[in-house]
Coordinates of C-alpha atoms in Angstrom, one line a residue:
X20 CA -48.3 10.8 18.6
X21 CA -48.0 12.7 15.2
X22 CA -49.6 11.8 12.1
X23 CA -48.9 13.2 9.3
X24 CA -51.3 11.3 7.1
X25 CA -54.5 13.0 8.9
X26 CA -57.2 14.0 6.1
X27 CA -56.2 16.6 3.5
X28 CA -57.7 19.8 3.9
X29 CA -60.0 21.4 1.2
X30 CA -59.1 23.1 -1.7
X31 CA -60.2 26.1 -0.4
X32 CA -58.0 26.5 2.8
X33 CA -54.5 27.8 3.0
X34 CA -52.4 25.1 1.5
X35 CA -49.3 24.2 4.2
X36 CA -47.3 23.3 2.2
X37 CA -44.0 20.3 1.9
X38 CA -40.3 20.2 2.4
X39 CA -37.6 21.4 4.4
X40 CA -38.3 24.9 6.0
X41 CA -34.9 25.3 7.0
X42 CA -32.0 26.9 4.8
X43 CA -28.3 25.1 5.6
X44 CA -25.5 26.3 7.1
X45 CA -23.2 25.5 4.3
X46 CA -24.7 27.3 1.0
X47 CA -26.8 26.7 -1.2
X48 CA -25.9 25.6 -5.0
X49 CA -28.9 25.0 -6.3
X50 CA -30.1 27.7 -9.0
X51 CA -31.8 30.4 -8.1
X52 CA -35.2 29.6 -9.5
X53 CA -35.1 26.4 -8.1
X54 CA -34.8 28.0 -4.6
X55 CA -38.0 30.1 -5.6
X56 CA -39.9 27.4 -6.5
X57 CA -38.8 25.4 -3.2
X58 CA -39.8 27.5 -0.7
X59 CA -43.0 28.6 -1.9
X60 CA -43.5 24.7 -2.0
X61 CA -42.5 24.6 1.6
X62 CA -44.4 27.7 2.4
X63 CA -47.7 26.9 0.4
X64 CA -48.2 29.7 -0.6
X65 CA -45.6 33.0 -0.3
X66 CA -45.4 36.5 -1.8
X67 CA -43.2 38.3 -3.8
X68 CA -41.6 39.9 -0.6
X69 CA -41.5 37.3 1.4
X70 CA -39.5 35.2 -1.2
X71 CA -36.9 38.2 -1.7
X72 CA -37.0 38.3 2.6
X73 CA -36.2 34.7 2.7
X74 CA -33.6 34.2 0.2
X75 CA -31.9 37.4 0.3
X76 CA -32.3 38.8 -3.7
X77 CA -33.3 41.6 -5.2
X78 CA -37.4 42.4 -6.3
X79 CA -36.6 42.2 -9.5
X80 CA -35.1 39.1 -9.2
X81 CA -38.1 37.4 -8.2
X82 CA -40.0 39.3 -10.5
X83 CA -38.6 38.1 -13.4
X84 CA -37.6 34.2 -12.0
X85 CA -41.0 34.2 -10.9
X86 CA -42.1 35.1 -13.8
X87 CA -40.7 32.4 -15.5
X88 CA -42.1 29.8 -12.8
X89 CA -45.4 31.2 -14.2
X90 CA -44.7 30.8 -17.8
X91 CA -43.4 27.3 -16.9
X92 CA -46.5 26.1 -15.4
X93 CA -44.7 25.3 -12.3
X94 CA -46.2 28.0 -10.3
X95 CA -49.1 30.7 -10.5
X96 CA -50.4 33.5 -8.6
X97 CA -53.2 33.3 -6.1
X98 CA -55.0 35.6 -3.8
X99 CA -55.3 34.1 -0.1
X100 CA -52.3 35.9 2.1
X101 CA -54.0 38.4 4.4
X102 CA -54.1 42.3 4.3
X103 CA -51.1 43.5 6.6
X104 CA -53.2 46.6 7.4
X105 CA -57.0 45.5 7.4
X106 CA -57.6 47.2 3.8
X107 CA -57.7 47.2 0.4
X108 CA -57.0 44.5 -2.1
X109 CA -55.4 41.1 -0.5
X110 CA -51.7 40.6 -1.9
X111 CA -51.2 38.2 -4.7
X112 CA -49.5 35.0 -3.8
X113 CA -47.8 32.4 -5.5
X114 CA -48.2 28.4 -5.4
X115 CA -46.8 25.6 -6.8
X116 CA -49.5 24.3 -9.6
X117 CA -50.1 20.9 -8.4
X118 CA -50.9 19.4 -11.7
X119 CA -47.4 20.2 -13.3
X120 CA -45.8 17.0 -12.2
X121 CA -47.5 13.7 -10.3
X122 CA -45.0 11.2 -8.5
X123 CA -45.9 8.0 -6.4
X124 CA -44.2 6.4 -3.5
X125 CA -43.8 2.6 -2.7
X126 CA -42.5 1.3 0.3
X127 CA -42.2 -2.3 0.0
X128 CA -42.2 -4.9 3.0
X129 CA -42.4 -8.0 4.2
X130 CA -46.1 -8.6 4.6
X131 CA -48.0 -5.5 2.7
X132 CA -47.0 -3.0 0.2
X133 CA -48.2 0.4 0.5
X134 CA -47.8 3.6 -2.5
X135 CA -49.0 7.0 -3.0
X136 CA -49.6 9.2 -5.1
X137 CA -48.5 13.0 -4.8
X138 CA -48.8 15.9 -7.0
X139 CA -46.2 18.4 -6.9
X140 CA -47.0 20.4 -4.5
X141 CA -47.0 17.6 -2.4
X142 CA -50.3 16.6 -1.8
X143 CA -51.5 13.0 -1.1
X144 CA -54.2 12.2 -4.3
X145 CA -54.8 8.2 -3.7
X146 CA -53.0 5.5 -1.6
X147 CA -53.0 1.6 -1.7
X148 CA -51.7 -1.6 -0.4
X149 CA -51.1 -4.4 -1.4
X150 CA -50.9 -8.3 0.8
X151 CA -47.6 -10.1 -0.2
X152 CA -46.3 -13.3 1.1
X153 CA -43.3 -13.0 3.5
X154 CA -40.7 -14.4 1.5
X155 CA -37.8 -13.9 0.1
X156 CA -38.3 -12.5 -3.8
X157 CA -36.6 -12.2 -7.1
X158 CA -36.7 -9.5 -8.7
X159 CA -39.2 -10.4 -11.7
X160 CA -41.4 -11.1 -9.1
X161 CA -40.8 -7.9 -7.1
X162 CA -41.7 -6.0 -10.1
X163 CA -44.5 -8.2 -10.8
X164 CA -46.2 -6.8 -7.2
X165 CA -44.9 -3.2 -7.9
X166 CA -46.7 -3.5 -11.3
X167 CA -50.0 -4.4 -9.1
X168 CA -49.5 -2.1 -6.8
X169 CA -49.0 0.6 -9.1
X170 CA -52.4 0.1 -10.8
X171 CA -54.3 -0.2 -7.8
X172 CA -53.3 3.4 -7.1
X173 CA -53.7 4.7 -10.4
X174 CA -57.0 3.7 -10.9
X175 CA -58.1 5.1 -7.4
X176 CA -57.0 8.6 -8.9
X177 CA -58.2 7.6 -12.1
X178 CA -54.6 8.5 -13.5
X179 CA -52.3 6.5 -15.9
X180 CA -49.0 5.9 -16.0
X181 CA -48.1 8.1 -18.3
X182 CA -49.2 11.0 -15.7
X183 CA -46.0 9.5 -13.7
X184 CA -43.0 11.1 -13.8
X185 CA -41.1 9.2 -11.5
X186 CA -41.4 6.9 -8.4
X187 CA -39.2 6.7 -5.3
X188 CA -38.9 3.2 -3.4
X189 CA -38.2 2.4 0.4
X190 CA -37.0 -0.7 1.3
X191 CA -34.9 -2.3 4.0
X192 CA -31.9 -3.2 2.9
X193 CA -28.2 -1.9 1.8
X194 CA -29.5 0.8 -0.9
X195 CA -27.1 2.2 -2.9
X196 CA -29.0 5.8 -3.4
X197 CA -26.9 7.1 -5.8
X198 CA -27.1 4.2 -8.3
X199 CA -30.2 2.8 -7.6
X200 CA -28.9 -0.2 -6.4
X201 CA -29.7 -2.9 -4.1
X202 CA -26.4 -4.8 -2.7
X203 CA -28.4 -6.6 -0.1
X204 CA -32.1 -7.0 0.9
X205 CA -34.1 -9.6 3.0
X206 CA -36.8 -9.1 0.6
X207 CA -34.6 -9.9 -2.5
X208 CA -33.4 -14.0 -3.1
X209 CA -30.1 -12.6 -5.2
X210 CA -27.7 -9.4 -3.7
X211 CA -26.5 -6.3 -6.6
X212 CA -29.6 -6.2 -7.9
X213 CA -29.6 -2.8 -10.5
X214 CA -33.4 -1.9 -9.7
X215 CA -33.2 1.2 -11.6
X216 CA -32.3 -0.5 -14.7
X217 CA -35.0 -3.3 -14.4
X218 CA -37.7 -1.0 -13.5
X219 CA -37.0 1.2 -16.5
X220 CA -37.2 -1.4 -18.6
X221 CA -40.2 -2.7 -17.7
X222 CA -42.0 0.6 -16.8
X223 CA -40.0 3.6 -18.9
X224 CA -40.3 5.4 -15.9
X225 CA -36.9 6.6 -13.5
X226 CA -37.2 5.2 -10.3
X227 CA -34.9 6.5 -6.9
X228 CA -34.5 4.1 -4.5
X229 CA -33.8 4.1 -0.4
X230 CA -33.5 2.7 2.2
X231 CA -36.9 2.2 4.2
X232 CA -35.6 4.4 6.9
X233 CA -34.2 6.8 4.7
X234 CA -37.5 7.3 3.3
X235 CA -39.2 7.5 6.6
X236 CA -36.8 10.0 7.5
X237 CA -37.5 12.1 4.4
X238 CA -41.5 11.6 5.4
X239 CA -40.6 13.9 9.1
X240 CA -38.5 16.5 7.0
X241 CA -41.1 16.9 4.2
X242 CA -44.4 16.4 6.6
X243 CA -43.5 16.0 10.0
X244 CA -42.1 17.3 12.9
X245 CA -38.3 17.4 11.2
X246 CA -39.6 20.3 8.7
X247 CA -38.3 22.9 11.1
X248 CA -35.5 21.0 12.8
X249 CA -31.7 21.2 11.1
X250 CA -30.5 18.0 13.1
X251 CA -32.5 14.8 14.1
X252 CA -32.5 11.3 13.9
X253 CA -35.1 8.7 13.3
X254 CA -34.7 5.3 14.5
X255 CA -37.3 2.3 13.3
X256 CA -38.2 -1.0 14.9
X257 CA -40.2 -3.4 12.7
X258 CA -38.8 -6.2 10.3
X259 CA -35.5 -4.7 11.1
X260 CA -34.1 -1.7 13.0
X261 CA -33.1 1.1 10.6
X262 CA -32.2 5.0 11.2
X263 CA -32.1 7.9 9.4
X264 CA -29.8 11.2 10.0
X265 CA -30.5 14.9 9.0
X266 CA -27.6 17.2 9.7
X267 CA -27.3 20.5 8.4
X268 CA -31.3 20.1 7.4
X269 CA -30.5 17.6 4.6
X270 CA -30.7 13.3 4.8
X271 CA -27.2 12.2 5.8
X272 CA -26.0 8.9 3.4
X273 CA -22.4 8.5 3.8
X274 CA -19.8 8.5 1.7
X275 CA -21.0 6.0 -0.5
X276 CA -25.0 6.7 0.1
X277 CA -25.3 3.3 2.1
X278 CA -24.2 4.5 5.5
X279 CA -26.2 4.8 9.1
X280 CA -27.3 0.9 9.2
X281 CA -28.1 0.9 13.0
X282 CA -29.5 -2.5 12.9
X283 CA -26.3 -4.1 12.0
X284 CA -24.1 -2.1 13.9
X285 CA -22.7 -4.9 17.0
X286 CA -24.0 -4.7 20.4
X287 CA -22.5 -8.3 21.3
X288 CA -19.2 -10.1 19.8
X289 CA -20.4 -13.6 18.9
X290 CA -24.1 -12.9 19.3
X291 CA -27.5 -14.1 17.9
X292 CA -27.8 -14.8 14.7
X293 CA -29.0 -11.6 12.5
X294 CA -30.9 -12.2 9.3
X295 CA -27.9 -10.8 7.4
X296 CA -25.9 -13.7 8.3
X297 CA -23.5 -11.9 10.7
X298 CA -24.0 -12.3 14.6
X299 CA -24.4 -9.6 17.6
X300 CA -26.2 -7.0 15.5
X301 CA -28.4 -4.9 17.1
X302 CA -31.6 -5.7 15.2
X303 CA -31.0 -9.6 16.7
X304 CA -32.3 -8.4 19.7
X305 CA -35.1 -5.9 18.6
X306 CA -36.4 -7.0 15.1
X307 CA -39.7 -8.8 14.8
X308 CA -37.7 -12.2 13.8
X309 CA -35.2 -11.7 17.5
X310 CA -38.6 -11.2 19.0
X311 CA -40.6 -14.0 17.8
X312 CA -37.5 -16.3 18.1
X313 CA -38.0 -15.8 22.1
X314 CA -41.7 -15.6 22.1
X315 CA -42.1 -19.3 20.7
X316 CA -40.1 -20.4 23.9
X317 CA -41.7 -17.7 26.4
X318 CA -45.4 -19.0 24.9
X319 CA -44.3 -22.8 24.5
X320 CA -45.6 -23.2 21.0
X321 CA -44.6 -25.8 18.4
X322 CA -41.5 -24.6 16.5
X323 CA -42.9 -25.6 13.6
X324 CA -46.3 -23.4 14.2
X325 CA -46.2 -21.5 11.1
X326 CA -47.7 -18.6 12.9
X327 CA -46.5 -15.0 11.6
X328 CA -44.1 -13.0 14.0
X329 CA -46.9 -10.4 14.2
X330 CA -49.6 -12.5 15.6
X331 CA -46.5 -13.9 18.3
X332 CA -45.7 -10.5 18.9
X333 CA -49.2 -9.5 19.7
X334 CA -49.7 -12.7 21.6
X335 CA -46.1 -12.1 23.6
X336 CA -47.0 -8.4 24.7
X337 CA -51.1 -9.4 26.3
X338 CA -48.7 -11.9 27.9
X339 CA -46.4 -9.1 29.2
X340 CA -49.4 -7.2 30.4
X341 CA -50.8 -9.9 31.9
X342 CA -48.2 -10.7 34.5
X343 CA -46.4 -13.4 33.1
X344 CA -42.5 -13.0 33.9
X345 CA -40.9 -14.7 30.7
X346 CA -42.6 -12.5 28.7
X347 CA -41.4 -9.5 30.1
X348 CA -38.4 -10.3 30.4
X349 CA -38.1 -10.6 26.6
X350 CA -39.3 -7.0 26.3
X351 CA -37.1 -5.6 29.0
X352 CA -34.3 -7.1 27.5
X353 CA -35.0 -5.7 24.2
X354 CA -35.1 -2.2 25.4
X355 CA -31.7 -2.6 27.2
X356 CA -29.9 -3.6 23.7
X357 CA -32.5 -0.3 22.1
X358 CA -30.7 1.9 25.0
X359 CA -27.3 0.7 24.1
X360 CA -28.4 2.0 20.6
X361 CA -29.9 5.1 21.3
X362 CA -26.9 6.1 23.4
X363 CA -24.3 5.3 20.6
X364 CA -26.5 7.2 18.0
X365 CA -26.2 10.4 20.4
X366 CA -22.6 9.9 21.3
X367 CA -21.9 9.8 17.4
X368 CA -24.7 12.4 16.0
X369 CA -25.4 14.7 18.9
X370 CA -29.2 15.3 17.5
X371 CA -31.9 17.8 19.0
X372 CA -34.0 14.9 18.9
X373 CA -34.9 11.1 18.2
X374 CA -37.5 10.3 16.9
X375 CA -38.6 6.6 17.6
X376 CA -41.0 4.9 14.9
X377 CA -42.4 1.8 13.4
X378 CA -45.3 -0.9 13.9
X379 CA -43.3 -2.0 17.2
X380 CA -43.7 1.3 18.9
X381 CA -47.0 -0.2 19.7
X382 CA -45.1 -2.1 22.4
X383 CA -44.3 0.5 25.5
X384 CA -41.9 -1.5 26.7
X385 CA -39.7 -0.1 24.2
X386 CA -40.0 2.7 25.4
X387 CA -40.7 3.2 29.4
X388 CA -39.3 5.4 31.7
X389 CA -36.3 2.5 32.6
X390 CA -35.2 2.8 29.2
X391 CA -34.8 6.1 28.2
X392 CA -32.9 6.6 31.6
X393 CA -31.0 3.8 30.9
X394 CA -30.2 5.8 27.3
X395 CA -29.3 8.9 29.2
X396 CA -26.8 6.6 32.2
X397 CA -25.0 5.4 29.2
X398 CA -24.4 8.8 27.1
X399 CA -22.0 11.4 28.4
X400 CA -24.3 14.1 28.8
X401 CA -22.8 15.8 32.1
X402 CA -24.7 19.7 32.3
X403 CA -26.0 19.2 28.9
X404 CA -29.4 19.1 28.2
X405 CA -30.5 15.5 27.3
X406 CA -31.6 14.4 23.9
X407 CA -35.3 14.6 23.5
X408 CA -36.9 11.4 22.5
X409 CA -40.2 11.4 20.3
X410 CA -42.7 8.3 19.6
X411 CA -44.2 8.7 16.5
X412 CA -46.3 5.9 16.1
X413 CA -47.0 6.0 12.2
X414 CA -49.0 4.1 9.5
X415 CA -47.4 2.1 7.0
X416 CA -48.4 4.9 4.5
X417 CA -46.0 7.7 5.7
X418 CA -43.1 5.1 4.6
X419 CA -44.2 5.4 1.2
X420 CA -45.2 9.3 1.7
X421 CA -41.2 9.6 1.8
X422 CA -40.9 8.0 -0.7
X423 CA -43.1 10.7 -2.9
X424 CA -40.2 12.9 -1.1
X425 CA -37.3 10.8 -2.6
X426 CA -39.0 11.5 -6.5
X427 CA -40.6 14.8 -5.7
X428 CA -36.7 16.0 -4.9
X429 CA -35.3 14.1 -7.9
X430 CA -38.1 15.3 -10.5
X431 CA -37.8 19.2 -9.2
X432 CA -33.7 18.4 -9.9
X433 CA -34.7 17.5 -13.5
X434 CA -37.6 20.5 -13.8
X435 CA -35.0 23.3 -12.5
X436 CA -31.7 22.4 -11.8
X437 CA -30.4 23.1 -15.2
X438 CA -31.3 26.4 -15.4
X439 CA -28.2 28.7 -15.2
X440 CA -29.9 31.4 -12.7

C-alpha cells in the first residue's frame, strides 16, 4: 500500500521534490526556463550541472535562465547537495521558493469534501474536509460548500484568499478540462454547468477542473509511484468507477478532454440500470449504488431503510467474511465485471502497470487471486509479460492532492510559459 500523504518531512532535510521525472518521447515545447524551473521542482533540489545534464543545454544557458528564476523569486540557491569528492565547500543548489505561489485542491464527493493547500514547490501546508449530504446539488449550492470548505483550510494555514492563485477541482462526472465545464455530474441537479465562470464570479480566483480520476491520476504522477513511470493507468472504485491514462509521461484526455470514462463503458447490452440513465455500464456492477442495490436483498433489509451505501457495504463484506453465500456471491460477481474491465483497459492501453484505487479497495474481493487471473485469461498476452497490478489503497486527501497538481501545472503555465526562451 502506498501513501503518499505520510507526514512531511522537516525543513531541514532534503526536499523530494513533485512532478513528473520523466522527459517524453515526443519533444518538449515548453520554454526553456520553464523546463529549468520544472525539474528542479521534480528534483527538489538540483545543481547547475545537473540541470544542463538533464536537459541537454549549454552552462551558460542555465546560468543566465537561472539567473532569471532567481531574480523572479521563483527559485534560489541553497547549499545541501553532497561533496562528490569528500572536500571542500558543498555545491550550491537551487529550489523552487515555496512561498512564490500557494494553490489548493478540492475534490468534491458525495458524502465529504476534502482540499489542500500546496505551495509551489509542492508541499502539503493544511488540509480539510468537509460532511455534505448525499444529494444531488445545484450549483449555488455547490459553491456555497466550496466557499466553506475553502475557509476551513485557509484558516488552518492562517492564509487568505488573496494568497490563492488558483484552485483545481476533481469531481466525478463528464469534465470538460479544457473549458472548465461540467456536461454531466451525479453531484450536480442541472448538466453544462460552466463552473469556471461561476467560480470566478463568486471567488475572482481561476479554477481548473477534472475529472476525480483524472485528478487522482495526476496525484501518482506528481507524488506517487507514476513519477518515474511513462505509461500507467489508474482505475477507481467508489461512488463510480473512473480511470485515468498516462502515456508518453503526460495525463491522456482525449480529443475533446472528456475521454477514458471506464465506468460507462458496456459490459452488458440491456443491463442494470447506471446512475447516468443508460444501462449495462460497467460501474452498474461495481459502484457503491450496484453494490448496495444487491446488499439490501443479500441482508433482507427494508427497501425503504434509509441506511447509507457505506454502512451496507461494510455490513455486506463482515457478511462475506463470515460465511454467508449471498453475500459473496455479490462480491465475486463484482470482480468478474472488474476483470472484464481491467482486460479491455490492457487490450486498449497496453500499460506497465494498473494501479487499482479508491475507498472500495478496502474490499479484497476485488481484488483476489481469481480475479486478476481471470484479468490475465481474458487479455491476449501470449509470451508477454503480464500487466502488473497495484492496490493503492489511498485517503480521500490524495484526490484533492491532484488536484493541487491540476493548478500547480496551470499557475506554472501562467508564471513561465510566456517567456520566449
Amino acid at each position: 500500500m502506498y501513501d503518499v500523504l505520510a507526514d512531511r518531512k522537516n525543513e531541514s532535510e532534503d526536499p523530494s521534490g513533485c512532478g513528473p521525472l520523466l522527459p517524453t518521447d515526443s519533444g518538449d515545447s515548453r520554454p526553456l526556463r520553464q523546463q529549468i524551473f520544472e525539474h528542479v521542482r521534480a528534483a527538489g533540489r538540483a545543481a547547475r550541472t545537473d540541470v544542463t545534464r538533464a536537459l541537454g543545454i549549454s552552462a551558460g544557458s542555465a546560468t543566465t535562465l537561472t539567473a532569471d528564476l532567481i531574480s523572479s523569486g521563483l527559485l534560489r540557491e541553497v547549499e545541501g547537495l553532497p561533496r562528490e569528492s569528500g572536500r571542500g565547500r558543498p555545491p550550491v543548489a537551487l529550489e523552487v521558493v515555496p512561498s512564490a505561489r500557494h494553490v489548493i485542491g478540492i475534490k468534491l464527493s458525495d458524502e465529504n469534501h476534502s482540499a489542500v493547500l500546496t505551495d509551489f514547490a509542492g508541499q502539503m501546508l493544511a488540509d480539510a474536509t468537509l460532511p455534505t449530504t448525499p444529494t444531488r446539488k445545484s450549483i449555488d449550492e455547490l459553491l456555497e460548500e466550496i466557499d466553506v470548505l475553502m475557509g476551513l483550510v485557509l484558516k488552518s494555514a492562517g492564509k487568505s484568499l488573496a494568497d490563492v492563485s488558483a484552485v483545481g477541482v476533481g469531481m466525478s462526472g463528464i469534465i470538460d478540462n479544457d473549458m472548465g465545464a461540467v456536461a454531466w455530474s451525479p453531484l450536480l441537479t442541472e448538466p453544462n454547468v460552466d463552473l469556471r465562470s461561476a467560480f470566478a464570479e463568486r471567488f475572482g480566483l481561476p479554477v481548473h477542473v477534472d475529472n476525480d480520476a483524472n485528478v487522482l491520476t495526476l496525484a501518482e504522477l506528481w507524488f506517487g509511484a507514476g513519477r518515474g513511470m511513462s505509461a500507467f493507468a489508474v482505475v477507481t472504485i467508489e461512488n463510480g468507477v473512473g480511470m485515468g491514462v498516462v502515456l508518453d509521461n503526460r495525463l491522456f484526455r482525449g480529443a475533446r478532454g472528456m475521454g477514458l470514462e471506464l465506468g460507462h463503458t458496456k459490459v452488458q447490452l440491456d443491463g442494470a440500470l447506471c446512475r447516468c440513465g443508460q444501462r449495462g455500464c460497467l460501474e452498474a456492477y461495481l459502484a457503491d449504488y450496484a453494490l448496495a442495490r444487491e446488499a439490501a436483498t443479500a441482508l433482507h433489509r427494508n427497501p425503504r431503510n434509509q441506511q447509507s451505501p457505506n454502512a451496507m457495504l461494510d455490513a455486506l463484506f463482515a457478511q462475506a467474511k463470515a460465511g454467508n453465500t449471498a453475500a459473496r456471491t455479490i462480491f465475486r460477481r463484482a470482480g468478474r465485471y472488474l476483470s472484464v474491465g481491467l482486460s479491455n483497459v490492457i487490450q486498449l492501453f497496453d500499460p506497465g502497470l494498473i494501479i487499482l484505487s479508491g475507498e472500495r479497495m478496502q474490499y479484497d474481493y476485488l481484488y483476489a487471486e481469481e480475479v486478476l487471473a481471470e484479468m490475465q485469461s481474458l487479455t491476449l498476452s501470449d509470451g508477454r509479460t503480464p500487466c502488473r497490478v497495484e492496490i493503492h489503497a489511498w485517503g480521500g486527501l490524495a484526490w484533492a492532492r491532484g488536484a493541487t497538481a491540476l493548478a500547480l501545472a496551470a499557475v506554472t503555465d501562467d508564471a513561465l510559459g510566456d517567456a520566449r526562451t
